[in-house]
Amino acid sequence: MSLELFLSQVVPVRTKLFRFAYRLLGDEEDAKDITQDALMKVWAMQGKMMELQNLEAWCMRITRNLALDKIKSRKYRIADTLDKASELPALHQRNPHAATERNEVMNKVHAAINGLPEKYRNIMQLRDMDGLSYQEIAEALDIDVNEVKVNLHRARKSVREKLQNQQVYGL
Amino acid sequence: MPEKVYGKNYKINRYMDYKAISALLEKYWEGETSLAEEAELKAFFSEPPADLPEDLVEAAPLFQYIAAEAQFPAEPEWDMSFLQETPPQQAPARVVHMQPFRNWMKYAAIVLMLAGIGYAFRQHRETKLIAARQEAEERRAYMEAKKALALLSRNFNKGTDKMQQLSYFNTAVEKLQGSN
C-alpha cells in the first residue's frame, strides 16, 4: 500500500523536488543531497504519508525545511560572485566583443536578482524560471497565495528599478 | 518564434504587435500576468527583433536571463535502496474513538429545547385551567345575579299588582265623586 503510494505519487515529483532544492540552494550537489534526504524522510514517515491528501505539497515542505536547515547550519549562501552568470550560454555570438558585452549584461541581471531578499528571490525564481502556479509556490513555501502575489510584484518591481538604475538595456 | 511575414502595412502591424507585448509587459511588472501570458513574453524575447521600442529593450536582458536560468542541471541518479531497507507499512486500521461528550453542545441544545417545550406546554395548560376557573366563577356570578334579578322582578310585580288595585280603587272613587 505505502510502496504503491510512494511509487505513484512521490517518485514522479522527485525531479520537481530536485529543481526546488536547486532553486533554494543554488548548488547542484547540495540540491541532490537534500532531495535524496527528503525522499528518505518521506519514506520513513510512511504512516503520515498514507493519511495525507496532498502528498506533493507535503514533499515540497519537507524539501524546503531540509534546504533551509542546510542554509542555516552551514551559513550557506548562494555565491554572489558572478561566476554562474558568466557560465551562461552566450546567445547569438557574432563577435567576441558582443559576447563580452552580453555576459556583462547577464551578470548585471544576475546581480539584480541575487540581491533580492531571499523570499522575493525564491518566489521570482519559482515563478519565472520554473513556471510554478501561485498555488504551487504558496504550498512549496508554506505561505499564503496573496503573499506570493504581493512578493512577486515587489520582486519584479525591485529588479526593474535596479536594471533601470544601472541602465541595463538591450541584449 | 517564427519570423512574421508582414505585408505592405509592415510598420503598422509591427507597431500593433509591440503595443500588445508592451501591455503584457506592464502586466508582468505588476505581477498580474498568467503563466500563459508569461510564456508568450518568454517566446517573444527568445528571438526579439532588432528595432525594439525602449520599454521592450528594458525587459529583454531579464527575459534572456530567465531563459538561461530555466535550464536545469541534468537530473542525478537517485539511490532508492532505502525502499528495500525499510519494509513498507500497511495502512493502520482506522480506530474510531467513541467520544460521547464530543458533541455536548448539541445535547445541551436538545435538552434546552425540550425544557422549553415542556415549560411552554405547562404554561399553556395552566393558562387554560385559570381561564376555565374564571369562566366558572363568572357563570356562577351570572346565575346569582340572574336569581337576584328574578326575585326583584317577582317582588316588583307584586308591587305593581297592588298599585293596579289602588288605581282601580282610585278610579272607582273618582267616578263615584263625579256622579255625586
CSV table of C-alpha atoms in Angstrom, one decimal:
chain,number,residue,atom,x,y,z
A,1,MET,CA,0.0,0.0,0.0
A,2,SER,CA,2.6,2.6,1.1
A,3,LEU,CA,5.1,1.4,-1.5
A,4,GLU,CA,2.5,1.8,-4.3
A,5,LEU,CA,1.7,5.3,-3.0
A,6,PHE,CA,5.3,6.2,-2.8
A,7,LEU,CA,6.0,4.9,-6.4
A,8,SER,CA,2.9,6.5,-7.8
A,9,GLN,CA,2.9,9.9,-6.1
A,10,VAL,CA,6.3,10.7,-4.6
A,11,VAL,CA,8.7,9.3,-7.2
A,12,PRO,CA,7.1,11.3,-10.1
A,13,VAL,CA,7.7,14.5,-8.3
A,14,ARG,CA,11.3,14.0,-7.3
A,15,THR,CA,12.5,16.0,-10.3
A,16,LYS,CA,10.3,18.9,-9.1
A,17,LEU,CA,11.8,18.5,-5.6
A,18,PHE,CA,15.3,18.5,-7.0
A,19,ARG,CA,14.6,21.7,-9.0
A,20,PHE,CA,13.0,23.3,-6.0
A,21,ALA,CA,16.0,22.4,-3.8
A,22,TYR,CA,18.3,23.7,-6.5
A,23,ARG,CA,16.5,27.0,-6.6
A,24,LEU,CA,16.8,27.3,-2.8
A,25,LEU,CA,20.4,26.2,-2.5
A,26,GLY,CA,21.8,27.2,-5.9
A,27,ASP,CA,24.1,24.2,-5.9
A,28,GLU,CA,23.6,21.0,-7.8
A,29,GLU,CA,25.3,18.6,-5.4
A,30,ASP,CA,23.6,20.1,-2.3
A,31,ALA,CA,20.2,20.0,-4.1
A,32,LYS,CA,20.8,16.3,-4.9
A,33,ASP,CA,21.7,15.5,-1.3
A,34,ILE,CA,18.7,17.4,0.1
A,35,THR,CA,16.3,15.8,-2.4
A,36,GLN,CA,17.7,12.3,-1.5
A,37,ASP,CA,17.2,13.1,2.2
A,38,ALA,CA,13.7,14.4,1.6
A,39,LEU,CA,12.8,11.2,-0.3
A,40,MET,CA,14.2,9.1,2.6
A,41,LYS,CA,12.4,11.2,5.1
A,42,VAL,CA,9.1,10.8,3.3
A,43,TRP,CA,9.6,7.0,3.2
A,44,ALA,CA,10.4,7.0,6.9
A,45,MET,CA,7.1,8.7,7.6
A,46,GLN,CA,5.0,6.2,5.7
A,47,GLY,CA,2.3,6.3,8.3
A,48,LYS,CA,1.7,10.0,7.8
A,49,MET,CA,2.1,9.7,4.0
A,50,MET,CA,-1.0,7.5,3.9
A,51,GLU,CA,-3.1,10.0,5.8
A,52,LEU,CA,-2.3,13.0,3.7
A,53,GLN,CA,-4.4,14.3,0.8
A,54,ASN,CA,-1.8,16.5,-1.0
A,55,LEU,CA,1.4,14.5,-0.9
A,56,GLU,CA,3.2,16.7,-3.4
A,57,ALA,CA,2.8,19.8,-1.2
A,58,TRP,CA,4.0,17.8,1.8
A,59,CYS,CA,7.1,16.6,0.0
A,60,MET,CA,7.8,20.2,-1.1
A,61,ARG,CA,7.6,21.4,2.5
A,62,ILE,CA,9.9,18.6,3.7
A,63,THR,CA,12.4,19.5,1.0
A,64,ARG,CA,12.1,23.2,1.8
A,65,ASN,CA,12.7,22.6,5.5
A,66,LEU,CA,15.8,20.4,4.9
A,67,ALA,CA,17.2,23.1,2.5
A,68,LEU,CA,16.6,25.8,5.0
A,69,ASP,CA,18.3,23.8,7.7
A,70,LYS,CA,21.3,23.3,5.4
A,71,ILE,CA,21.4,27.1,4.7
A,72,LYS,CA,21.3,27.8,8.4
A,73,SER,CA,23.7,25.2,9.6
A,74,ARG,CA,26.4,26.0,7.1
A,75,LYS,CA,25.7,29.6,6.8
A,76,TYR,CA,25.1,28.7,3.2
A,77,ARG,CA,24.7,31.4,0.7
A,78,ILE,CA,24.4,31.4,-2.9
A,79,ALA,CA,27.7,32.9,-4.0
A,80,ASP,CA,27.3,36.4,-5.0
A,81,THR,CA,30.2,36.0,-7.3
A,82,LEU,CA,29.1,36.2,-10.8
A,83,ASP,CA,30.7,33.0,-11.9
A,84,LYS,CA,27.4,31.5,-12.6
A,85,ALA,CA,26.2,34.2,-14.9
A,86,SER,CA,29.4,34.0,-16.8
A,87,GLU,CA,28.8,30.4,-17.5
A,88,LEU,CA,25.5,31.2,-19.2
A,89,PRO,CA,25.4,30.2,-22.9
A,90,ALA,CA,26.3,33.2,-25.0
A,91,LEU,CA,23.4,33.7,-27.4
A,92,HIS,CA,23.8,34.9,-30.9
A,93,GLN,CA,27.5,35.4,-30.6
A,94,ARG,CA,28.6,37.5,-33.5
A,95,ASN,CA,31.9,38.6,-32.3
A,96,PRO,CA,33.9,38.3,-29.1
A,97,HIS,CA,33.2,41.9,-28.1
A,98,ALA,CA,29.4,41.4,-28.4
A,99,ALA,CA,29.8,38.2,-26.3
A,100,THR,CA,31.6,40.0,-23.6
A,101,GLU,CA,29.1,42.8,-23.6
A,102,ARG,CA,26.3,40.2,-23.4
A,103,ASN,CA,27.9,38.5,-20.4
A,104,GLU,CA,28.2,41.8,-18.7
A,105,VAL,CA,24.5,42.5,-19.1
A,106,MET,CA,23.7,39.0,-17.9
A,107,ASN,CA,25.9,39.5,-14.9
A,108,LYS,CA,24.1,42.7,-14.0
A,109,VAL,CA,20.7,40.9,-14.2
A,110,HIS,CA,22.1,38.0,-12.1
A,111,ALA,CA,23.3,40.6,-9.5
A,112,ALA,CA,19.9,42.3,-9.5
A,113,ILE,CA,18.0,39.1,-8.9
A,114,ASN,CA,20.6,37.7,-6.4
A,115,GLY,CA,20.5,40.9,-4.5
A,116,LEU,CA,16.8,40.5,-3.7
A,117,PRO,CA,15.7,39.4,-0.2
A,118,GLU,CA,15.6,35.6,-0.1
A,119,LYS,CA,11.8,35.3,-0.1
A,120,TYR,CA,11.4,37.6,-3.1
A,121,ARG,CA,14.2,35.8,-5.0
A,122,ASN,CA,12.7,32.3,-4.3
A,123,ILE,CA,9.3,33.4,-5.5
A,124,MET,CA,10.6,35.0,-8.6
A,125,GLN,CA,12.7,32.0,-9.5
A,126,LEU,CA,9.9,29.5,-8.8
A,127,ARG,CA,7.5,31.6,-11.0
A,128,ASP,CA,9.6,32.9,-13.8
A,129,MET,CA,12.2,30.2,-14.2
A,130,ASP,CA,10.3,27.1,-13.1
A,131,GLY,CA,6.8,28.2,-14.2
A,132,LEU,CA,5.0,27.2,-11.0
A,133,SER,CA,1.5,28.5,-10.3
A,134,TYR,CA,0.8,30.8,-7.4
A,135,GLN,CA,-0.9,27.9,-5.6
A,136,GLU,CA,2.1,25.7,-6.1
A,137,ILE,CA,4.5,28.3,-4.8
A,138,ALA,CA,2.3,29.0,-1.8
A,139,GLU,CA,2.3,25.3,-0.9
A,140,ALA,CA,6.0,24.9,-1.5
A,141,LEU,CA,7.0,27.9,0.6
A,142,ASP,CA,4.2,27.4,3.1
A,143,ILE,CA,2.8,30.8,2.7
A,144,ASP,CA,-0.5,32.4,1.6
A,145,VAL,CA,-1.3,32.8,-2.1
A,146,ASN,CA,-1.8,36.5,-1.7
A,147,GLU,CA,1.6,36.8,-0.1
A,148,VAL,CA,3.1,35.1,-3.1
A,149,LYS,CA,1.4,37.6,-5.4
A,150,VAL,CA,2.4,40.6,-3.4
A,151,ASN,CA,6.0,39.4,-3.0
A,152,LEU,CA,6.3,38.6,-6.7
A,153,HIS,CA,5.1,42.1,-7.6
A,154,ARG,CA,7.7,43.6,-5.3
A,155,ALA,CA,10.4,41.4,-6.6
A,156,ARG,CA,9.8,42.3,-10.2
A,157,LYS,CA,9.4,45.9,-9.4
A,158,SER,CA,12.7,45.9,-7.5
A,159,VAL,CA,14.5,44.1,-10.3
A,160,ARG,CA,13.1,46.6,-12.8
A,161,GLU,CA,14.3,49.5,-10.8
A,162,LYS,CA,17.8,48.1,-10.4
A,163,LEU,CA,18.1,47.4,-14.1
A,164,GLN,CA,16.8,50.9,-14.9
A,165,ASN,CA,19.3,52.5,-12.4
A,166,GLN,CA,22.1,50.6,-13.9
A,167,GLN,CA,20.9,51.3,-17.4
A,168,VAL,CA,20.9,47.7,-18.3
A,169,TYR,CA,19.3,47.7,-21.7
A,170,GLY,CA,19.3,45.6,-24.8
A,171,LEU,CA,20.9,42.3,-25.5
B,1,MET,CA,9.3,32.5,-32.5
B,2,PRO,CA,8.9,32.2,-36.3
B,3,GLU,CA,9.6,35.3,-38.2
B,4,LYS,CA,6.3,37.0,-39.0
B,5,VAL,CA,5.5,37.9,-42.6
B,6,TYR,CA,4.4,41.4,-42.8
B,7,GLY,CA,2.6,42.9,-45.8
B,8,LYS,CA,2.7,46.5,-47.1
B,9,ASN,CA,1.4,47.5,-43.7
B,10,TYR,CA,4.6,46.3,-42.1
B,11,LYS,CA,5.2,49.2,-39.8
B,12,ILE,CA,1.6,49.4,-38.6
B,13,ASN,CA,1.4,45.6,-37.9
B,14,ARG,CA,4.7,45.7,-36.1
B,15,TYR,CA,3.6,48.7,-34.1
B,16,MET,CA,0.5,46.8,-33.0
B,17,ASP,CA,2.5,43.8,-32.1
B,18,TYR,CA,4.8,45.8,-29.9
B,19,LYS,CA,1.8,47.5,-28.3
B,20,ALA,CA,0.3,44.2,-27.3
B,21,ILE,CA,3.7,43.0,-26.0
B,22,SER,CA,4.2,46.3,-24.1
B,23,ALA,CA,0.7,45.9,-22.5
B,24,LEU,CA,1.6,42.3,-21.5
B,25,LEU,CA,4.9,43.5,-20.1
B,26,GLU,CA,3.3,46.2,-18.0
B,27,LYS,CA,1.0,43.4,-16.6
B,28,TYR,CA,4.2,41.3,-15.9
B,29,TRP,CA,5.9,44.1,-13.9
B,30,GLU,CA,2.7,44.5,-11.9
B,31,GLY,CA,2.7,40.8,-11.2
B,32,GLU,CA,-0.6,40.2,-12.8
B,33,THR,CA,0.2,38.0,-15.8
B,34,SER,CA,-0.9,34.4,-16.1
B,35,LEU,CA,1.5,31.6,-16.8
B,36,ALA,CA,0.3,31.6,-20.4
B,37,GLU,CA,1.0,35.3,-20.8
B,38,GLU,CA,4.4,34.9,-19.3
B,39,ALA,CA,5.1,32.1,-21.7
B,40,GLU,CA,4.1,34.5,-24.5
B,41,LEU,CA,6.6,37.1,-23.3
B,42,LYS,CA,9.3,34.5,-22.9
B,43,ALA,CA,8.7,33.3,-26.5
B,44,PHE,CA,8.8,36.9,-27.8
B,45,PHE,CA,12.0,37.7,-26.1
B,46,SER,CA,13.7,34.5,-27.1
B,47,GLU,CA,14.1,35.9,-30.6
B,48,PRO,CA,13.4,39.6,-30.4
B,49,PRO,CA,13.5,41.8,-33.5
B,50,ALA,CA,16.3,44.3,-33.7
B,51,ASP,CA,14.2,47.5,-33.7
B,52,LEU,CA,12.5,47.1,-30.3
B,53,PRO,CA,11.0,50.1,-28.6
B,54,GLU,CA,12.6,51.3,-25.4
B,55,ASP,CA,10.2,49.8,-22.9
B,56,LEU,CA,10.8,46.4,-24.5
B,57,VAL,CA,14.5,46.8,-24.7
B,58,GLU,CA,14.5,47.4,-21.0
B,59,ALA,CA,13.0,43.9,-20.3
B,60,ALA,CA,15.0,42.0,-22.9
B,61,PRO,CA,18.0,41.2,-20.7
B,62,LEU,CA,15.8,39.9,-17.9
B,63,PHE,CA,13.9,37.5,-20.1
B,64,GLN,CA,17.2,36.3,-21.7
B,65,TYR,CA,18.5,35.6,-18.2
B,66,ILE,CA,15.2,33.8,-17.2
B,67,ALA,CA,15.5,31.6,-20.3
B,68,ALA,CA,19.1,30.7,-19.5
B,69,GLU,CA,18.3,30.1,-15.8
B,70,ALA,CA,15.3,27.9,-16.7
B,71,GLN,CA,17.8,25.3,-17.9
B,72,PHE,CA,18.4,22.9,-15.0
B,73,PRO,CA,21.3,20.7,-14.5
B,74,ALA,CA,20.7,17.1,-15.6
B,75,GLU,CA,18.7,15.0,-13.1
B,76,PRO,CA,21.0,13.0,-11.0
B,77,GLU,CA,20.9,9.2,-10.3
B,78,TRP,CA,18.8,8.5,-7.3
B,79,ASP,CA,19.6,6.0,-4.7
B,80,MET,CA,16.3,4.2,-3.9
B,81,SER,CA,17.8,1.4,-1.9
B,82,PHE,CA,16.2,2.8,1.2
B,83,LEU,CA,12.9,1.3,-0.1
B,84,GLN,CA,14.3,-2.2,0.5
B,85,GLU,CA,15.9,-1.3,3.8
B,86,THR,CA,12.7,-0.2,5.5
B,87,PRO,CA,9.8,-2.5,4.8
B,88,PRO,CA,6.6,-0.9,3.6
B,89,GLN,CA,3.9,-0.4,6.3
B,90,GLN,CA,0.3,-1.4,5.9
B,91,ALA,CA,-2.2,1.2,6.4
B,92,PRO,CA,-3.1,1.2,10.1
B,93,ALA,CA,-6.6,0.1,11.0
B,94,ARG,CA,-8.5,3.2,11.5
B,95,VAL,CA,-9.5,3.5,15.1
B,96,VAL,CA,-12.7,5.3,15.7
B,97,HIS,CA,-12.7,6.8,19.2
B,98,MET,CA,-16.1,7.0,20.7
B,99,GLN,CA,-16.4,10.3,22.3
B,100,PRO,CA,-19.9,10.5,23.8
B,101,PHE,CA,-19.4,14.0,25.1
B,102,ARG,CA,-17.7,15.3,22.0
B,103,ASN,CA,-21.0,16.9,20.8
B,104,TRP,CA,-22.1,18.1,24.2
B,105,MET,CA,-23.3,21.4,22.8
B,106,LYS,CA,-25.8,19.5,20.5
B,107,TYR,CA,-27.1,17.5,23.5
B,108,ALA,CA,-27.3,20.7,25.6
B,109,ALA,CA,-29.3,22.3,22.8
B,110,ILE,CA,-31.7,19.4,22.6
B,111,VAL,CA,-32.2,19.4,26.4
B,112,LEU,CA,-32.8,23.1,26.4
B,113,MET,CA,-35.2,22.8,23.6
B,114,LEU,CA,-37.1,20.0,25.3
B,115,ALA,CA,-37.2,22.0,28.6
B,116,GLY,CA,-38.5,25.0,26.7
B,117,ILE,CA,-41.2,23.0,25.0
B,118,GLY,CA,-42.2,21.4,28.4
B,119,TYR,CA,-42.3,24.8,30.0
B,120,ALA,CA,-44.4,26.3,27.3
B,121,PHE,CA,-46.8,23.3,27.4
B,122,ARG,CA,-47.2,23.6,31.2
B,123,GLN,CA,-47.8,27.4,30.9
B,124,HIS,CA,-50.4,26.8,28.3
B,125,ARG,CA,-52.2,24.2,30.4
B,126,GLU,CA,-52.1,26.5,33.5
B,127,THR,CA,-53.5,29.4,31.5
B,128,LYS,CA,-56.3,27.2,30.2
B,129,LEU,CA,-57.1,26.0,33.8
B,130,ILE,CA,-57.2,29.6,35.1
B,131,ALA,CA,-59.4,30.6,32.2
B,132,ALA,CA,-61.8,27.7,32.9
B,133,ARG,CA,-61.9,28.5,36.6
B,134,GLN,CA,-62.5,32.2,35.7
B,135,GLU,CA,-65.3,31.2,33.4
B,136,ALA,CA,-67.0,29.0,36.0
B,137,GLU,CA,-66.8,31.9,38.5
B,138,GLU,CA,-68.3,34.3,36.0
B,139,ARG,CA,-71.1,31.8,35.2
B,140,ARG,CA,-71.8,31.4,38.9
B,141,ALA,CA,-71.9,35.1,39.4
B,142,TYR,CA,-74.2,35.5,36.4
B,143,MET,CA,-76.5,32.8,37.8
B,144,GLU,CA,-76.6,34.6,41.2
B,145,ALA,CA,-77.3,37.9,39.6
B,146,LYS,CA,-80.0,36.3,37.4
B,147,LYS,CA,-81.6,34.8,40.5
B,148,ALA,CA,-81.5,38.1,42.4
B,149,LEU,CA,-83.0,39.9,39.4
B,150,ALA,CA,-85.7,37.3,39.1
B,151,LEU,CA,-86.5,37.8,42.8
B,152,LEU,CA,-86.5,41.5,42.4
B,153,SER,CA,-88.7,41.2,39.4
B,154,ARG,CA,-91.2,39.0,41.2
B,155,ASN,CA,-91.4,41.4,44.1
B,156,PHE,CA,-91.7,44.3,41.8
B,157,ASN,CA,-94.6,42.6,40.0
B,158,LYS,CA,-96.3,42.1,43.4
B,159,GLY,CA,-96.0,45.8,44.0
B,160,THR,CA,-97.4,46.5,40.5
B,161,ASP,CA,-100.5,44.4,41.2
B,162,LYS,CA,-101.1,46.3,44.4
B,163,MET,CA,-100.7,49.6,42.6
B,164,GLN,CA,-103.1,48.4,39.9
B,165,GLN,CA,-105.6,47.6,42.6
B,166,LEU,CA,-105.1,51.0,44.1
B,167,SER,CA,-105.5,52.5,40.7
B,168,TYR,CA,-108.9,50.7,40.2
B,169,PHE,CA,-109.9,51.9,43.6
B,170,ASN,CA,-109.0,55.5,42.8
B,171,THR,CA,-110.8,55.3,39.5
B,172,ALA,CA,-113.9,54.0,41.3
B,173,VAL,CA,-113.6,56.7,43.9
B,174,GLU,CA,-113.3,59.4,41.3
B,175,LYS,CA,-116.2,58.0,39.3
B,176,LEU,CA,-118.4,58.0,42.5
B,177,GLN,CA,-117.4,61.5,43.4
B,178,GLY,CA,-118.2,62.7,39.8
B,179,SER,CA,-121.6,61.1,39.9
B,180,ASN,CA,-122.4,62.8,43.2
